[in-house]
Amino acid sequence: MRSRSLLAVTAALGLAASGITTASATGASSVELKVTDLRTDNLVNPVGIDDRTPTLQWRLDNRGAHLPTGQQAYQIRVAHSAAALKRGGADLWDSGKVRSAQSSNIRYAGQPLASRETVAWQVRVWDAQGHASQWSAPATWELGLLNQSDWSARWIENASYDYTQSDGSETPLPVFGKAFPVRGPVAKARLYMSGLGMYAASINGKPVSKAVLEPGETSYAEEVDYRTYDLTDELRHGDNVLGIETGSGPYQRVKTAGHYSFGGGLDQFTVFGEPKAVAQLEITYADGTRQTISSDSTWRTALGPTTFSSWWSGEEYDARRAGTSPTATAKLAGAGWQKASLAQLSATTMPRDTTPLRADPRPPVTVQESIRPQSVTPAGKGSYVLDFGANHSGWPALKVSGPAGTTITMTPAEKLKSDGTLDTSSTGATAADKIAYQYTLAGKGTETWHPKFTYSGFRYLQVDGLPTAPTRDTVTLQVLYADNPQASTFDSSSQLINDIHAMTLRSIQSNMMSVLTDCPDREKGPYTGDNLHNIDALLTDYDLSAYEPQLVRNMVTAQRQPGDESPGLIANISPEYHRVLPQKLQYPQGTIEFLDEVNWGGAVIRIPWKLYQTYGDTHTMDASYDAMVKWLDYEATNKAANNGDFPGLGDWSATDNTTPMQLAILAGYYTALDDMSKIAGALGKKADRAKYATLAAQTANEFNARFRHEDADGVYYGSDSEASNAMALDAGVVPAADRAKVVDRLVASVRRADNHITTGSVALGPLFRALEAGGRDDVIYDMVVNRTSPGYGYLVDSGHTTLSESLDGSGSQNHHFLGQVDAWLISGLAGIRQAPGSVGYSQVDIAPAVVGTLTRAQGAYNTPQGAVTSAWHKDSKGNLTLEITVPDGTTANVRVPISGKSSVRATGERGTPTLVSRTDSTASYRVGAGSYTFQVHH
């Protein structure tokens, strides 16, 4: 039963091709070594990338072969077509036999590739015995437009649009359309396009893809990202219409009376420009001829049916204006339509006349599921409150009929008041400044609508203005988040822990849009620190190998440049859509400066290092290296100018504000220097490695001189708070002789707090990691299941379905940055973690924490090599069974929990595990790829 359950975990990840098999260990002579799961730039058969030398990766699927050391060599061949590969050709690149165990982050090194080119590739490998696999099934990638000169399309606008109406009225958003003929069978059709603030493209009234909320967010002066859409099967013979609708997005941030807009006293409102679009449709016919439809002044434009669009406060749509929907040729000649205008770009506009269009490397945001309300409750005067059961990010989808001119208003909320009415306080909205969605009926049968240019986080939705009482199908919640592959699954015998996992996972999903936001309502801010502070959980729950590099690039492009204010600064949000006024504010932890923080800006160093450790990604480190140097230089100047201190926030959102602000900041600064030294070493920059190692050592000495204390009870740091001791331990500045003492003080600080978590977002990761490294998973367990405030158990018991901004339940109700618990569920309870010094999970440690009242836990984590799984359960007599699987190309150290007189029976499908050592509490084994079972009897 347990084996079937474990396999179900693996199947849920879709990892059947990762090499987990039940082959006999005696079948080594019958080799069926396969190479599967080929990816280019971490994507499966991508279309429209602009990387001239993409990275290639694969996994092994070893059926019947015993591979104690995994792949020993590989050969890649690349050709213009799969047919050429089938004939044995490799006219673009043949790597030859390369002696290496590497199976990811391998750069294409063949002939130069051209824009629009499609290539096929495959790989074979050799094992330690010299057995060669068959060639893999071919995979492909297709180039987008590599050069700006490839773009014949121009940015277009609507000359009649003006967001600055003198009477304060709302101006409908522009739409664009182009009618064109298709004159024969189509062999290939590609649409390259982007739009600002946001766009939604259609072909003959049908969306061009499942991607929504496009384009992905970037620093618009430095780059605008485009997508490539495959329209080969969407074009029809004869007349076709390519339509584009636009929305404001974060590009056009207008403060409109009656509508919420984030800012307050800190923020400066920014309108970068008016809505615009750029589109280039290239059609290749079966006879080889080509046709290009490029946005220019021959396109038609109108003010469309979207009458209001705000990234922060909602969207309004008037279906009576459907004549301005660009869906048919006749409509483009109707009333209200005119010629499009060419956007006049310059060195001061946004985008600039030099701003490149760049292929978006991120998986797009899509509709992930559609949820019907669990209940529909009348709220008086024709109002209804819908409860969708849990907090999600998405938009309402409406299906309704009624008289023309009827306006339906949908107001989202995360909470209800005690009387059952909406409580919008956590979203930032008020009765005077609303977040709402409005739809005005055309009066023509059953009408369906959902917003296209914004979203909200909500569990509850108040619906006003319906002609008749709603059913559970009248309004649904369409859940949105980026289409990153899920990387792990987890389950346990504790319903509370399972609910904590679901709550945390939902919070990450809710903020995983084209950028990682802090919350889906009040700010929607791409905060660099929120990303960094929760990076363990983010990379545990999802494969972000294609996603995070662009977020790092956003930090690089947002970095302040010479001539700007504070050159070298990476502000707390990237892209820096709104500039926070530099001012000092009084907070419980002291005087803060919101704009600049080491534990936010340091993400430009620490996240690339984490991506290297997790995926073997060297490109992100290399591409952002100069920005790292500039940021460290800026912060060194900052430190010198402030007598050794830094401006900043300290341990943000902590409930214990005794932690010295400079302790939290200096620990982050040391970690950034230490990671920078390691990055320089990995990139072969020996002088820089030595330079930053020296600076890190000096900073560690300074940290200990300022914050290390000793009393009769031992050694502690700062105020002896959880954050103080945890950050010192996690940073690695505590001398080896002191570490056990400081761990004891950390445990004591947790116990003094009655097993509550008192850190903020900055120190939460260090708290978990320091306790786990110190062998105190029992303490973590006690904190996690604590049902009183503040804590995860409290949030579940008090009805939260997503993480709040604070573990006491206050603030935003859908923040992800306190999600570190999800990393521990896999690394601690399931016990799956990367071995020290390993890169890309070539070596793993499996050491499950059998703690508390748990009787079972199981998890699976999808490493670059394949899925590692771990499932354990205890029977009524306390006997333990641990089942694991290790993918091909990976070795594992397995630490089985035992008591002094326990007997252990270790078996494996590919041989008996090797016992390495045994203590009173642990039996340690070394295993290669395969499935293994460890049975402990007392």
mmCIF file with all atom_site columns, N, CA, C and O in Angstrom, residues 265-304:
data_model
loop_
_atom_site.group_PDB
_atom_site.id
_atom_site.type_symbol
_atom_site.label_atom_id
_atom_site.label_alt_id
_atom_site.label_comp_id
_atom_site.label_asym_id
_atom_site.label_entity_id
_atom_site.label_seq_id
_atom_site.pdbx_PDB_ins_code
_atom_site.Cartn_x
_atom_site.Cartn_y
_atom_site.Cartn_z
_atom_site.occupancy
_atom_site.B_iso_or_equiv
_atom_site.pdbx_formal_charge
_atom_site.auth_seq_id
_atom_site.auth_comp_id
_atom_site.auth_asym_id
_atom_site.auth_atom_id
_atom_site.pdbx_PDB_model_num
ATOM 1   N N  . GLY A 1 265 ? 1.536   57.920 1.070   1.00 0.00 ? 265 GLY A N  1
ATOM 2   C CA . GLY A 1 265 ? 2.564   58.939 1.180   1.00 0.00 ? 265 GLY A CA 1
ATOM 3   C C  . GLY A 1 265 ? 3.915   58.520 0.665   1.00 0.00 ? 265 GLY A C  1
ATOM 4   O O  . GLY A 1 265 ? 4.803   59.357 0.506   1.00 0.00 ? 265 GLY A O  1
ATOM 5   N N  . LEU A 1 266 ? 4.096   57.216 0.406   1.00 0.00 ? 266 LEU A N  1
ATOM 6   C CA . LEU A 1 266 ? 5.411   56.739 -0.006  1.00 0.00 ? 266 LEU A CA 1
ATOM 7   C C  . LEU A 1 266 ? 5.644   56.844 -1.502  1.00 0.00 ? 266 LEU A C  1
ATOM 8   O O  . LEU A 1 266 ? 6.765   56.972 -1.958  1.00 0.00 ? 266 LEU A O  1
ATOM 9   N N  . ASP A 1 267 ? 4.592   56.738 -2.282  1.00 0.00 ? 267 ASP A N  1
ATOM 10  C CA . ASP A 1 267 ? 4.728   56.427 -3.693  1.00 0.00 ? 267 ASP A CA 1
ATOM 11  C C  . ASP A 1 267 ? 4.593   57.654 -4.593  1.00 0.00 ? 267 ASP A C  1
ATOM 12  O O  . ASP A 1 267 ? 3.927   58.618 -4.260  1.00 0.00 ? 267 ASP A O  1
ATOM 13  N N  . GLN A 1 268 ? 5.253   57.562 -5.739  1.00 0.00 ? 268 GLN A N  1
ATOM 14  C CA . GLN A 1 268 ? 5.114   58.567 -6.783  1.00 0.00 ? 268 GLN A CA 1
ATOM 15  C C  . GLN A 1 268 ? 4.423   57.897 -7.972  1.00 0.00 ? 268 GLN A C  1
ATOM 16  O O  . GLN A 1 268 ? 4.893   56.897 -8.490  1.00 0.00 ? 268 GLN A O  1
ATOM 17  N N  . PHE A 1 269 ? 3.293   58.448 -8.399  1.00 0.00 ? 269 PHE A N  1
ATOM 18  C CA . PHE A 1 269 ? 2.530   57.841 -9.471  1.00 0.00 ? 269 PHE A CA 1
ATOM 19  C C  . PHE A 1 269 ? 3.224   58.068 -10.809 1.00 0.00 ? 269 PHE A C  1
ATOM 20  O O  . PHE A 1 269 ? 3.779   59.119 -11.074 1.00 0.00 ? 269 PHE A O  1
ATOM 21  N N  . THR A 1 270 ? 3.158   57.055 -11.648 1.00 0.00 ? 270 THR A N  1
ATOM 22  C CA . THR A 1 270 ? 3.861   57.113 -12.926 1.00 0.00 ? 270 THR A CA 1
ATOM 23  C C  . THR A 1 270 ? 2.948   56.673 -14.054 1.00 0.00 ? 270 THR A C  1
ATOM 24  O O  . THR A 1 270 ? 2.329   55.613 -13.984 1.00 0.00 ? 270 THR A O  1
ATOM 25  N N  . VAL A 1 271 ? 2.854   57.493 -15.079 1.00 0.00 ? 271 VAL A N  1
ATOM 26  C CA . VAL A 1 271 ? 2.226   57.097 -16.338 1.00 0.00 ? 271 VAL A CA 1
ATOM 27  C C  . VAL A 1 271 ? 3.329   57.142 -17.385 1.00 0.00 ? 271 VAL A C  1
ATOM 28  O O  . VAL A 1 271 ? 3.845   58.192 -17.729 1.00 0.00 ? 271 VAL A O  1
ATOM 29  N N  . PHE A 1 272 ? 3.718   55.964 -17.870 1.00 0.00 ? 272 PHE A N  1
ATOM 30  C CA . PHE A 1 272 ? 4.834   55.891 -18.803 1.00 0.00 ? 272 PHE A CA 1
ATOM 31  C C  . PHE A 1 272 ? 4.429   56.274 -20.223 1.00 0.00 ? 272 PHE A C  1
ATOM 32  O O  . PHE A 1 272 ? 5.270   56.675 -21.019 1.00 0.00 ? 272 PHE A O  1
ATOM 33  N N  . GLY A 1 273 ? 3.173   56.115 -20.547 1.00 0.00 ? 273 GLY A N  1
ATOM 34  C CA . GLY A 1 273 ? 2.745   56.422 -21.898 1.00 0.00 ? 273 GLY A CA 1
ATOM 35  C C  . GLY A 1 273 ? 1.335   55.947 -22.130 1.00 0.00 ? 273 GLY A C  1
ATOM 36  O O  . GLY A 1 273 ? 0.651   55.485 -21.213 1.00 0.00 ? 273 GLY A O  1
ATOM 37  N N  . GLU A 1 274 ? 0.871   56.071 -23.367 1.00 0.00 ? 274 GLU A N  1
ATOM 38  C CA . GLU A 1 274 ? -0.480  55.657 -23.726 1.00 0.00 ? 274 GLU A CA 1
ATOM 39  C C  . GLU A 1 274 ? -0.441  54.266 -24.351 1.00 0.00 ? 274 GLU A C  1
ATOM 40  O O  . GLU A 1 274 ? 0.599   53.822 -24.847 1.00 0.00 ? 274 GLU A O  1
ATOM 41  N N  . PRO A 1 275 ? -1.556  53.541 -24.309 1.00 0.00 ? 275 PRO A N  1
ATOM 42  C CA . PRO A 1 275 ? -1.569  52.164 -24.832 1.00 0.00 ? 275 PRO A CA 1
ATOM 43  C C  . PRO A 1 275 ? -1.102  52.098 -26.277 1.00 0.00 ? 275 PRO A C  1
ATOM 44  O O  . PRO A 1 275 ? -1.434  52.947 -27.102 1.00 0.00 ? 275 PRO A O  1
ATOM 45  N N  . LYS A 1 276 ? -0.326  51.061 -26.570 1.00 0.00 ? 276 LYS A N  1
ATOM 46  C CA . LYS A 1 276 ? 0.236   50.884 -27.900 1.00 0.00 ? 276 LYS A CA 1
ATOM 47  C C  . LYS A 1 276 ? 0.472   49.413 -28.158 1.00 0.00 ? 276 LYS A C  1
ATOM 48  O O  . LYS A 1 276 ? 0.481   48.603 -27.225 1.00 0.00 ? 276 LYS A O  1
ATOM 49  N N  . ALA A 1 277 ? 0.679   49.068 -29.407 1.00 0.00 ? 277 ALA A N  1
ATOM 50  C CA . ALA A 1 277 ? 0.888   47.663 -29.771 1.00 0.00 ? 277 ALA A CA 1
ATOM 51  C C  . ALA A 1 277 ? 1.860   47.581 -30.937 1.00 0.00 ? 277 ALA A C  1
ATOM 52  O O  . ALA A 1 277 ? 2.024   48.528 -31.717 1.00 0.00 ? 277 ALA A O  1
ATOM 53  N N  . VAL A 1 278 ? 2.526   46.417 -31.029 1.00 0.00 ? 278 VAL A N  1
ATOM 54  C CA . VAL A 1 278 ? 3.398   46.128 -32.161 1.00 0.00 ? 278 VAL A CA 1
ATOM 55  C C  . VAL A 1 278 ? 3.177   44.661 -32.517 1.00 0.00 ? 278 VAL A C  1
ATOM 56  O O  . VAL A 1 278 ? 3.164   43.796 -31.646 1.00 0.00 ? 278 VAL A O  1
ATOM 57  N N  . ALA A 1 279 ? 2.942   44.382 -33.797 1.00 0.00 ? 279 ALA A N  1
ATOM 58  C CA . ALA A 1 279 ? 2.604   43.017 -34.209 1.00 0.00 ? 279 ALA A CA 1
ATOM 59  C C  . ALA A 1 279 ? 3.140   42.733 -35.598 1.00 0.00 ? 279 ALA A C  1
ATOM 60  O O  . ALA A 1 279 ? 3.074   43.591 -36.490 1.00 0.00 ? 279 ALA A O  1
ATOM 61  N N  . GLN A 1 280 ? 3.646   41.526 -35.775 1.00 0.00 ? 280 GLN A N  1
ATOM 62  C CA . GLN A 1 280 ? 4.186   41.111 -37.066 1.00 0.00 ? 280 GLN A CA 1
ATOM 63  C C  . GLN A 1 280 ? 3.800   39.651 -37.313 1.00 0.00 ? 280 GLN A C  1
ATOM 64  O O  . GLN A 1 280 ? 4.300   38.743 -36.644 1.00 0.00 ? 280 GLN A O  1
ATOM 65  N N  . LEU A 1 281 ? 2.896   39.458 -38.254 1.00 0.00 ? 281 LEU A N  1
ATOM 66  C CA . LEU A 1 281 ? 2.429   38.124 -38.614 1.00 0.00 ? 281 LEU A CA 1
ATOM 67  C C  . LEU A 1 281 ? 3.110   37.704 -39.914 1.00 0.00 ? 281 LEU A C  1
ATOM 68  O O  . LEU A 1 281 ? 2.982   38.382 -40.933 1.00 0.00 ? 281 LEU A O  1
ATOM 69  N N  . GLU A 1 282 ? 3.837   36.596 -39.846 1.00 0.00 ? 282 GLU A N  1
ATOM 70  C CA . GLU A 1 282 ? 4.556   36.105 -41.017 1.00 0.00 ? 282 GLU A CA 1
ATOM 71  C C  . GLU A 1 282 ? 3.969   34.762 -41.431 1.00 0.00 ? 282 GLU A C  1
ATOM 72  O O  . GLU A 1 282 ? 3.933   33.805 -40.639 1.00 0.00 ? 282 GLU A O  1
ATOM 73  N N  . ILE A 1 283 ? 3.504   34.705 -42.668 1.00 0.00 ? 283 ILE A N  1
ATOM 74  C CA . ILE A 1 283 ? 2.849   33.514 -43.208 1.00 0.00 ? 283 ILE A CA 1
ATOM 75  C C  . ILE A 1 283 ? 3.736   32.911 -44.294 1.00 0.00 ? 283 ILE A C  1
ATOM 76  O O  . ILE A 1 283 ? 4.152   33.617 -45.223 1.00 0.00 ? 283 ILE A O  1
ATOM 77  N N  . THR A 1 284 ? 4.037   31.643 -44.139 1.00 0.00 ? 284 THR A N  1
ATOM 78  C CA . THR A 1 284 ? 4.745   30.907 -45.178 1.00 0.00 ? 284 THR A CA 1
ATOM 79  C C  . THR A 1 284 ? 3.769   29.909 -45.785 1.00 0.00 ? 284 THR A C  1
ATOM 80  O O  . THR A 1 284 ? 3.211   29.066 -45.065 1.00 0.00 ? 284 THR A O  1
ATOM 81  N N  . TYR A 1 285 ? 3.553   30.033 -47.105 1.00 0.00 ? 285 TYR A N  1
ATOM 82  C CA . TYR A 1 285 ? 2.602   29.161 -47.776 1.00 0.00 ? 285 TYR A CA 1
ATOM 83  C C  . TYR A 1 285 ? 3.262   27.849 -48.180 1.00 0.00 ? 285 TYR A C  1
ATOM 84  O O  . TYR A 1 285 ? 4.497   27.719 -48.211 1.00 0.00 ? 285 TYR A O  1
ATOM 85  N N  . ALA A 1 286 ? 2.432   26.882 -48.491 1.00 0.00 ? 286 ALA A N  1
ATOM 86  C CA . ALA A 1 286 ? 2.932   25.560 -48.872 1.00 0.00 ? 286 ALA A CA 1
ATOM 87  C C  . ALA A 1 286 ? 3.824   25.625 -50.108 1.00 0.00 ? 286 ALA A C  1
ATOM 88  O O  . ALA A 1 286 ? 4.710   24.774 -50.285 1.00 0.00 ? 286 ALA A O  1
ATOM 89  N N  . ASP A 1 287 ? 3.606   26.631 -50.963 1.00 0.00 ? 287 ASP A N  1
ATOM 90  C CA . ASP A 1 287 ? 4.429   26.754 -52.169 1.00 0.00 ? 287 ASP A CA 1
ATOM 91  C C  . ASP A 1 287 ? 5.727   27.514 -51.923 1.00 0.00 ? 287 ASP A C  1
ATOM 92  O O  . ASP A 1 287 ? 6.492   27.771 -52.860 1.00 0.00 ? 287 ASP A O  1
ATOM 93  N N  . GLY A 1 288 ? 5.983   27.882 -50.645 1.00 0.00 ? 288 GLY A N  1
ATOM 94  C CA . GLY A 1 288 ? 7.226   28.550 -50.297 1.00 0.00 ? 288 GLY A CA 1
ATOM 95  C C  . GLY A 1 288 ? 7.171   30.061 -50.299 1.00 0.00 ? 288 GLY A C  1
ATOM 96  O O  . GLY A 1 288 ? 8.107   30.710 -49.831 1.00 0.00 ? 288 GLY A O  1
ATOM 97  N N  . THR A 1 289 ? 6.106   30.650 -50.826 1.00 0.00 ? 289 THR A N  1
ATOM 98  C CA . THR A 1 289 ? 5.984   32.112 -50.818 1.00 0.00 ? 289 THR A CA 1
ATOM 99  C C  . THR A 1 289 ? 5.634   32.601 -49.418 1.00 0.00 ? 289 THR A C  1
ATOM 100 O O  . THR A 1 289 ? 5.103   31.847 -48.588 1.00 0.00 ? 289 THR A O  1
ATOM 101 N N  . ARG A 1 290 ? 5.931   33.881 -49.164 1.00 0.00 ? 290 ARG A N  1
ATOM 102 C CA . ARG A 1 290 ? 5.725   34.438 -47.837 1.00 0.00 ? 290 ARG A CA 1
ATOM 103 C C  . ARG A 1 290 ? 4.901   35.712 -47.888 1.00 0.00 ? 290 ARG A C  1
ATOM 104 O O  . ARG A 1 290 ? 4.899   36.429 -48.892 1.00 0.00 ? 290 ARG A O  1
ATOM 105 N N  . GLN A 1 291 ? 4.216   35.976 -46.806 1.00 0.00 ? 291 GLN A N  1
ATOM 106 C CA . GLN A 1 291 ? 3.400   37.177 -46.652 1.00 0.00 ? 291 GLN A CA 1
ATOM 107 C C  . GLN A 1 291 ? 3.600   37.709 -45.241 1.00 0.00 ? 291 GLN A C  1
ATOM 108 O O  . GLN A 1 291 ? 3.602   36.934 -44.284 1.00 0.00 ? 291 GLN A O  1
ATOM 109 N N  . THR A 1 292 ? 3.799   39.008 -45.106 1.00 0.00 ? 292 THR A N  1
ATOM 110 C CA . THR A 1 292 ? 4.014   39.606 -43.800 1.00 0.00 ? 292 THR A CA 1
ATOM 111 C C  . THR A 1 292 ? 2.992   40.695 -43.557 1.00 0.00 ? 292 THR A C  1
ATOM 112 O O  . THR A 1 292 ? 2.797   41.581 -44.415 1.00 0.00 ? 292 THR A O  1
ATOM 113 N N  . ILE A 1 293 ? 2.335   40.630 -42.431 1.00 0.00 ? 293 ILE A N  1
ATOM 114 C CA . ILE A 1 293 ? 1.377   41.661 -42.015 1.00 0.00 ? 293 ILE A CA 1
ATOM 115 C C  . ILE A 1 293 ? 1.978   42.346 -40.795 1.00 0.00 ? 293 ILE A C  1
ATOM 116 O O  . ILE A 1 293 ? 2.120   41.734 -39.727 1.00 0.00 ? 293 ILE A O  1
ATOM 117 N N  . SER A 1 294 ? 2.377   43.602 -40.952 1.00 0.00 ? 294 SER A N  1
ATOM 118 C CA . SER A 1 294 ? 3.065   44.336 -39.888 1.00 0.00 ? 294 SER A CA 1
ATOM 119 C C  . SER A 1 294 ? 2.239   45.523 -39.435 1.00 0.00 ? 294 SER A C  1
ATOM 120 O O  . SER A 1 294 ? 1.616   46.207 -40.257 1.00 0.00 ? 294 SER A O  1
ATOM 121 N N  . SER A 1 295 ? 2.237   45.761 -38.132 1.00 0.00 ? 295 SER A N  1
ATOM 122 C CA . SER A 1 295 ? 1.502   46.919 -37.620 1.00 0.00 ? 295 SER A CA 1
ATOM 123 C C  . SER A 1 295 ? 2.108   48.203 -38.163 1.00 0.00 ? 295 SER A C  1
ATOM 124 O O  . SER A 1 295 ? 3.314   48.420 -38.114 1.00 0.00 ? 295 SER A O  1
ATOM 125 N N  . ASP A 1 296 ? 1.213   49.050 -38.713 1.00 0.00 ? 296 ASP A N  1
ATOM 126 C CA . ASP A 1 296 ? 1.616   50.328 -39.281 1.00 0.00 ? 296 ASP A CA 1
ATOM 127 C C  . ASP A 1 296 ? 0.383   51.206 -39.388 1.00 0.00 ? 296 ASP A C  1
ATOM 128 O O  . ASP A 1 296 ? -0.686  50.878 -38.839 1.00 0.00 ? 296 ASP A O  1
ATOM 129 N N  . SER A 1 297 ? 0.478   52.308 -40.103 1.00 0.00 ? 297 SER A N  1
ATOM 130 C CA . SER A 1 297 ? -0.627  53.263 -40.168 1.00 0.00 ? 297 SER A CA 1
ATOM 131 C C  . SER A 1 297 ? -1.775  52.785 -41.044 1.00 0.00 ? 297 SER A C  1
ATOM 132 O O  . SER A 1 297 ? -2.808  53.464 -41.129 1.00 0.00 ? 297 SER A O  1
ATOM 133 N N  . THR A 1 298 ? -1.631  51.638 -41.710 1.00 0.00 ? 298 THR A N  1
ATOM 134 C CA . THR A 1 298 ? -2.765  51.083 -42.463 1.00 0.00 ? 298 THR A CA 1
ATOM 135 C C  . THR A 1 298 ? -3.714  50.307 -41.564 1.00 0.00 ? 298 THR A C  1
ATOM 136 O O  . THR A 1 298 ? -4.803  49.926 -41.995 1.00 0.00 ? 298 THR A O  1
ATOM 137 N N  . TRP A 1 299 ? -3.287  50.035 -40.342 1.00 0.00 ? 299 TRP A N  1
ATOM 138 C CA . TRP A 1 299 ? -4.162  49.330 -39.413 1.00 0.00 ? 299 TRP A CA 1
ATOM 139 C C  . TRP A 1 299 ? -5.289  50.264 -38.979 1.00 0.00 ? 299 TRP A C  1
ATOM 140 O O  . TRP A 1 299 ? -5.177  51.491 -39.033 1.00 0.00 ? 299 TRP A O  1
ATOM 141 N N  . ARG A 1 300 ? -6.366  49.671 -38.512 1.00 0.00 ? 300 ARG A N  1
ATOM 142 C CA . ARG A 1 300 ? -7.516  50.427 -38.044 1.00 0.00 ? 300 ARG A CA 1
ATOM 143 C C  . ARG A 1 300 ? -7.529  50.401 -36.512 1.00 0.00 ? 300 ARG A C  1
ATOM 144 O O  . ARG A 1 300 ? -7.067  49.450 -35.872 1.00 0.00 ? 300 ARG A O  1
ATOM 145 N N  . THR A 1 301 ? -8.062  51.452 -35.932 1.00 0.00 ? 301 THR A N  1
ATOM 146 C CA . THR A 1 301 ? -8.128  51.544 -34.479 1.00 0.00 ? 301 THR A CA 1
ATOM 147 C C  . THR A 1 301 ? -9.410  52.235 -34.053 1.00 0.00 ? 301 THR A C  1
ATOM 148 O O  . THR A 1 301 ? -9.986  53.035 -34.811 1.00 0.00 ? 301 THR A O  1
ATOM 149 N N  . ALA A 1 302 ? -9.855  51.912 -32.860 1.00 0.00 ? 302 ALA A N  1
ATOM 150 C CA . ALA A 1 302 ? -11.043 52.530 -32.268 1.00 0.00 ? 302 ALA A CA 1
ATOM 151 C C  . ALA A 1 302 ? -10.872 52.522 -30.759 1.00 0.00 ? 302 ALA A C  1
ATOM 152 O O  . ALA A 1 302 ? -9.968  51.874 -30.219 1.00 0.00 ? 302 ALA A O  1
ATOM 153 N N  . LEU A 1 303 ? -11.760 53.281 -30.096 1.00 0.00 ? 303 LEU A N  1
ATOM 154 C CA . LEU A 1 303 ? -11.835 53.192 -28.645 1.00 0.00 ? 303 LEU A CA 1
ATOM 155 C C  . LEU A 1 303 ? -12.810 52.070 -28.334 1.00 0.00 ? 303 LEU A C  1
ATOM 156 O O  . LEU A 1 303 ? -13.966 52.120 -28.730 1.00 0.00 ? 303 LEU A O  1
ATOM 157 N N  . GLY A 1 304 ? -12.336 51.058 -27.649 1.00 0.00 ? 304 GLY A N  1
ATOM 158 C CA . GLY A 1 304 ? -13.037 49.789 -27.591 1.00 0.00 ? 304 GLY A CA 1
ATOM 159 C C  . GLY A 1 304 ? -14.043 49.648 -26.469 1.00 0.00 ? 304 GLY A C  1
ATOM 160 O O  . GLY A 1 304 ? -14.393 50.612 -25.778 1.00 0.00 ? 304 GLY A O  1
#
